[in-house]
Tab-separated table of C-alpha atoms in Angstrom:
chain	number	residue	atom	x	y	z
A	10	MET	CA	-14.649	-1.409	-27.496
A	11	SER	CA	-12.962	-4.834	-27.625
A	12	GLN	CA	-10.794	-3.686	-30.531
A	13	GLU	CA	-9.703	-0.659	-28.515
A	14	LYS	CA	-8.704	-2.894	-25.621
A	15	GLN	CA	-6.663	-5.114	-27.935
A	16	LYS	CA	-4.618	-2.107	-29.037
A	17	HIS	CA	-3.286	-1.464	-25.541
A	18	PRO	CA	0.258	-2.744	-24.955
A	19	ILE	CA	0.801	-5.754	-22.696
A	20	GLY	CA	2.684	-3.482	-20.330
A	21	LEU	CA	-0.600	-1.843	-19.340
A	22	SER	CA	-1.906	-5.138	-17.962
A	23	LEU	CA	1.224	-5.573	-15.856
A	24	VAL	CA	0.971	-2.010	-14.551
A	25	ASN	CA	-2.715	-2.456	-13.738
A	26	ILE	CA	-2.103	-5.662	-11.799
A	27	SER	CA	0.732	-3.989	-9.903
A	28	ILE	CA	-1.314	-0.932	-8.955
A	29	ALA	CA	-4.299	-3.078	-7.940
A	30	LEU	CA	-2.101	-5.123	-5.604
A	31	GLN	CA	-0.373	-2.016	-4.246
A	32	SER	CA	-3.726	-0.315	-3.618
A	33	TYR	CA	-5.054	-3.488	-2.040
A	34	ALA	CA	-2.123	-3.608	0.398
A	35	GLY	CA	-2.077	0.127	1.070
A	36	TYR	CA	-5.785	0.428	1.818
A	37	ALA	CA	-5.756	-2.782	3.859
A	38	VAL	CA	-3.156	-1.276	6.194
A	39	SER	CA	-4.724	2.197	6.212
A	40	SER	CA	-8.117	0.792	7.169
A	41	VAL	CA	-6.841	-0.794	10.396
A	42	LEU	CA	-3.970	1.496	11.373
A	43	ILE	CA	-6.006	3.640	13.783
A	44	LEU	CA	-7.562	0.491	15.276
A	45	PHE	CA	-4.146	-1.128	15.687
A	46	PHE	CA	-2.759	1.974	17.363
A	47	THR	CA	-5.639	2.346	19.829
A	48	ALA	CA	-6.328	-1.306	20.709
A	49	ASP	CA	-5.049	-2.479	24.092
A	50	ILE	CA	-1.581	-4.025	24.172
A	51	ASN	CA	-2.966	-7.308	25.504
A	52	ARG	CA	-5.232	-7.426	22.444
A	53	ASN	CA	-2.292	-7.043	20.033
A	54	GLY	CA	-2.569	-3.267	19.728
A	55	LEU	CA	-0.342	-0.384	20.827
A	56	GLY	CA	-2.640	1.054	23.478
A	57	LEU	CA	-2.328	4.665	22.275
A	58	SER	CA	-4.946	7.319	22.896
A	59	VAL	CA	-7.125	8.262	19.937
A	60	PRO	CA	-5.717	11.837	19.641
A	61	LYS	CA	-2.108	10.598	19.697
A	62	ALA	CA	-2.834	7.838	17.199
A	63	ALA	CA	-4.628	10.280	14.884
A	64	SER	CA	-1.743	12.764	15.017
A	65	ILE	CA	0.802	10.053	14.168
A	66	ILE	CA	-1.262	8.787	11.248
A	67	GLY	CA	-1.885	12.327	9.988
A	68	LEU	CA	1.826	13.114	10.095
A	69	TYR	CA	2.671	9.824	8.391
A	70	GLN	CA	0.180	10.342	5.569
A	71	GLY	CA	1.171	13.968	5.036
A	72	VAL	CA	4.892	13.229	4.817
A	73	ASN	CA	4.121	10.182	2.684
A	74	TYR	CA	2.512	12.284	-0.047
A	75	MET	CA	5.140	15.014	0.176
A	76	GLY	CA	7.821	12.363	-0.290
A	77	SER	CA	6.643	11.846	-3.864
A	78	LEU	CA	8.291	15.156	-4.793
A	79	VAL	CA	11.681	13.940	-3.581
A	80	GLY	CA	11.151	10.510	-5.115
A	81	GLY	CA	10.203	12.034	-8.452
A	82	TYR	CA	13.363	14.145	-8.515
A	83	ILE	CA	15.599	11.166	-7.707
A	84	THR	CA	13.796	9.069	-10.306
A	85	ASP	CA	14.224	11.664	-13.056
A	86	LYS	CA	17.827	12.418	-12.127
A	87	TRP	CA	19.299	8.987	-11.466
A	88	LEU	CA	17.110	5.896	-11.200
A	89	GLY	CA	14.558	5.923	-13.991
A	90	ILE	CA	10.954	4.786	-13.651
A	91	GLN	CA	11.415	1.007	-13.651
A	92	LYS	CA	14.212	0.935	-11.061
A	93	SER	CA	12.297	3.388	-8.923
A	94	LEU	CA	9.180	1.204	-8.988
A	95	MET	CA	11.158	-1.917	-8.121
A	96	LEU	CA	12.849	-0.106	-5.241
A	97	GLY	CA	9.541	1.292	-4.020
A	98	SER	CA	7.851	-2.119	-4.129
A	99	PHE	CA	10.750	-3.785	-2.320
A	100	LEU	CA	10.891	-1.128	0.392
A	101	THR	CA	7.123	-1.294	0.842
A	102	ALA	CA	7.398	-5.030	1.467
A	103	CYS	CA	10.235	-4.339	3.927
A	104	GLY	CA	8.163	-1.703	5.725
A	105	TYR	CA	5.261	-4.096	6.181
A	106	MET	CA	7.629	-6.789	7.453
A	107	VAL	CA	9.066	-4.333	9.985
A	108	LEU	CA	5.525	-3.670	11.219
A	109	PHE	CA	4.846	-7.411	11.372
A	110	PHE	CA	7.907	-8.112	13.533
A	111	ALA	CA	7.759	-4.840	15.491
A	112	LYS	CA	7.450	-4.881	19.258
A	113	PRO	CA	4.408	-3.095	20.719
A	114	ASN	CA	6.093	0.273	21.157
A	115	ILE	CA	5.866	3.447	19.120
A	116	GLY	CA	9.589	3.519	18.279
A	117	SER	CA	9.545	0.255	16.366
A	118	ILE	CA	6.287	1.226	14.666
A	119	TRP	CA	7.791	4.537	13.522
A	120	LEU	CA	10.674	2.598	11.984
A	121	GLY	CA	8.211	0.694	9.820
A	122	LEU	CA	6.319	3.862	8.918
A	123	ILE	CA	9.535	5.657	7.913
A	124	VAL	CA	10.453	2.769	5.604
A	125	LEU	CA	6.968	3.021	4.069
A	126	ILE	CA	7.372	6.778	3.593
A	127	ILE	CA	10.640	6.219	1.707
A	128	ALA	CA	8.998	3.454	-0.318
A	129	GLY	CA	6.033	5.642	-1.240
A	130	ALA	CA	8.373	8.341	-2.507
A	131	PHE	CA	9.618	5.961	-5.183
A	132	PHE	CA	6.313	4.307	-6.055
A	133	LYS	CA	3.318	6.634	-5.890
A	134	GLY	CA	3.942	9.120	-8.672
A	135	GLN	CA	6.108	6.919	-10.842
A	136	ILE	CA	3.628	4.181	-11.692
A	137	SER	CA	1.101	6.607	-13.187
A	138	THR	CA	3.939	8.142	-15.211
A	139	LEU	CA	4.755	4.668	-16.508
A	140	VAL	CA	1.244	4.373	-17.967
A	141	GLY	CA	1.764	7.500	-20.058
A	142	SER	CA	5.172	6.306	-21.251
A	143	LEU	CA	3.574	3.245	-22.859
A	144	TYR	CA	1.968	5.391	-25.592
A	145	ARG	CA	3.164	7.684	-28.340
A	146	GLU	CA	2.328	11.387	-28.329
A	147	ASN	CA	-0.298	10.958	-31.063
A	148	GLU	CA	-2.178	8.248	-29.124
A	149	LEU	CA	-4.096	10.585	-26.851
A	150	SER	CA	-7.417	8.715	-26.982
A	151	LYS	CA	-5.735	5.414	-26.166
A	152	LYS	CA	-3.784	7.060	-23.357
A	153	ASP	CA	-7.000	8.506	-21.884
A	154	ALA	CA	-8.622	5.072	-22.046
A	155	ALA	CA	-5.548	3.531	-20.440
A	156	TYR	CA	-5.712	5.918	-17.493
A	157	SER	CA	-9.411	5.131	-17.038
A	158	ILE	CA	-8.573	1.428	-16.845
A	159	PHE	CA	-5.632	2.196	-14.555
A	160	TYR	CA	-7.800	4.085	-12.052
A	161	MET	CA	-10.431	1.366	-12.221
A	162	PHE	CA	-7.811	-1.131	-11.020
A	163	ILE	CA	-6.853	1.244	-8.201
A	164	ASN	CA	-10.498	1.264	-7.119
A	165	ILE	CA	-10.701	-2.529	-7.308
A	166	GLY	CA	-7.672	-2.926	-5.052
A	167	SER	CA	-8.842	-0.258	-2.614
A	168	PHE	CA	-12.269	-1.917	-2.402
A	169	PHE	CA	-11.065	-5.393	-1.484
A	170	GLY	CA	-8.150	-4.345	0.767
A	171	PRO	CA	-10.190	-3.153	3.778
A	172	ILE	CA	-12.618	-6.080	3.467
A	173	ILE	CA	-9.879	-8.726	3.622
A	174	ALA	CA	-8.048	-6.770	6.328
A	175	GLY	CA	-11.167	-6.808	8.495
A	176	LEU	CA	-11.587	-10.545	8.041
A	177	ILE	CA	-7.944	-11.159	8.966
A	178	SER	CA	-7.964	-8.983	12.082
A	179	ASP	CA	-11.408	-9.877	13.428
A	180	LYS	CA	-12.018	-13.436	12.200
A	181	TRP	CA	-9.301	-15.489	10.542
A	182	PHE	CA	-6.389	-14.619	12.863
A	183	ALA	CA	-8.230	-13.232	15.876
A	184	LYS	CA	-8.228	-15.039	19.212
A	185	VAL	CA	-11.767	-15.401	20.486
A	186	ALA	CA	-12.575	-15.840	24.172
A	187	ALA	CA	-15.070	-18.366	25.524
A	188	ASP	CA	-17.790	-15.708	25.689
A	189	GLY	CA	-17.393	-14.981	21.980
A	190	GLU	CA	-15.580	-11.671	22.444
A	191	ILE	CA	-12.327	-11.003	20.585
A	192	ALA	CA	-9.462	-11.476	23.052
A	193	ALA	CA	-6.722	-10.483	20.596
A	194	TYR	CA	-6.837	-9.076	17.079
A	195	GLY	CA	-4.829	-10.341	14.124
A	196	TYR	CA	-3.530	-6.942	13.017
A	197	LYS	CA	0.044	-8.117	12.514
A	198	TYR	CA	-1.041	-10.718	9.996
A	199	ILE	CA	-2.430	-7.935	7.839
A	200	PHE	CA	1.098	-6.522	7.632
A	201	LEU	CA	2.421	-9.976	6.729
A	202	MET	CA	-0.208	-10.413	4.022
A	203	CYS	CA	0.590	-6.998	2.554
A	204	ALA	CA	4.324	-7.740	2.581
A	205	ILE	CA	3.687	-10.927	0.596
A	206	VAL	CA	1.496	-9.002	-1.849
A	207	MET	CA	4.247	-6.433	-2.453
A	208	ILE	CA	6.836	-9.190	-2.943
A	209	ILE	CA	4.554	-10.483	-5.710
A	210	VAL	CA	4.560	-6.989	-7.224
A	211	CYS	CA	8.377	-7.017	-7.154
A	212	ALA	CA	8.400	-10.311	-9.023
């Protein structure tokens, strides 16, 4: 088992770290998005109704996954995988920063979501393709093992993202009233944290 791991190229480690960080950031934001949308404005939310917030998030997630088709075409035709991943990581960081600085209105929030949709088009499908490109055609067993490791890192990132996001919004950056109730949530600092994480991925 250890010998098999040693045969994997160093590029796999870099890809795995990148996807773990991206999953961490993505699931951190996804876990609080509905809460951010529906929390009162005076508690650092948007004050939307649950049905409206759910419809916005559903539309965002649906278009986000469909965007991978367009991103894949542009990547194959012009950019290449590495440039596409760099662009996607950079735009993801920009999208989170837009959400961090956004005013509490749906227009500014949609601007951040649109940037994230464009970013996802260049990142989502391309990074898994990069894993396969690290191996020769006759290295099927190693490639299968590499994808298993790759998806394990996705799960690691997606596990810790919501946990840290909850701590940021409800504890570390929340404003607590004298009676112990949360007066204002720290949702925006989740966006800032995720932007920093994606800047690290770019580096």
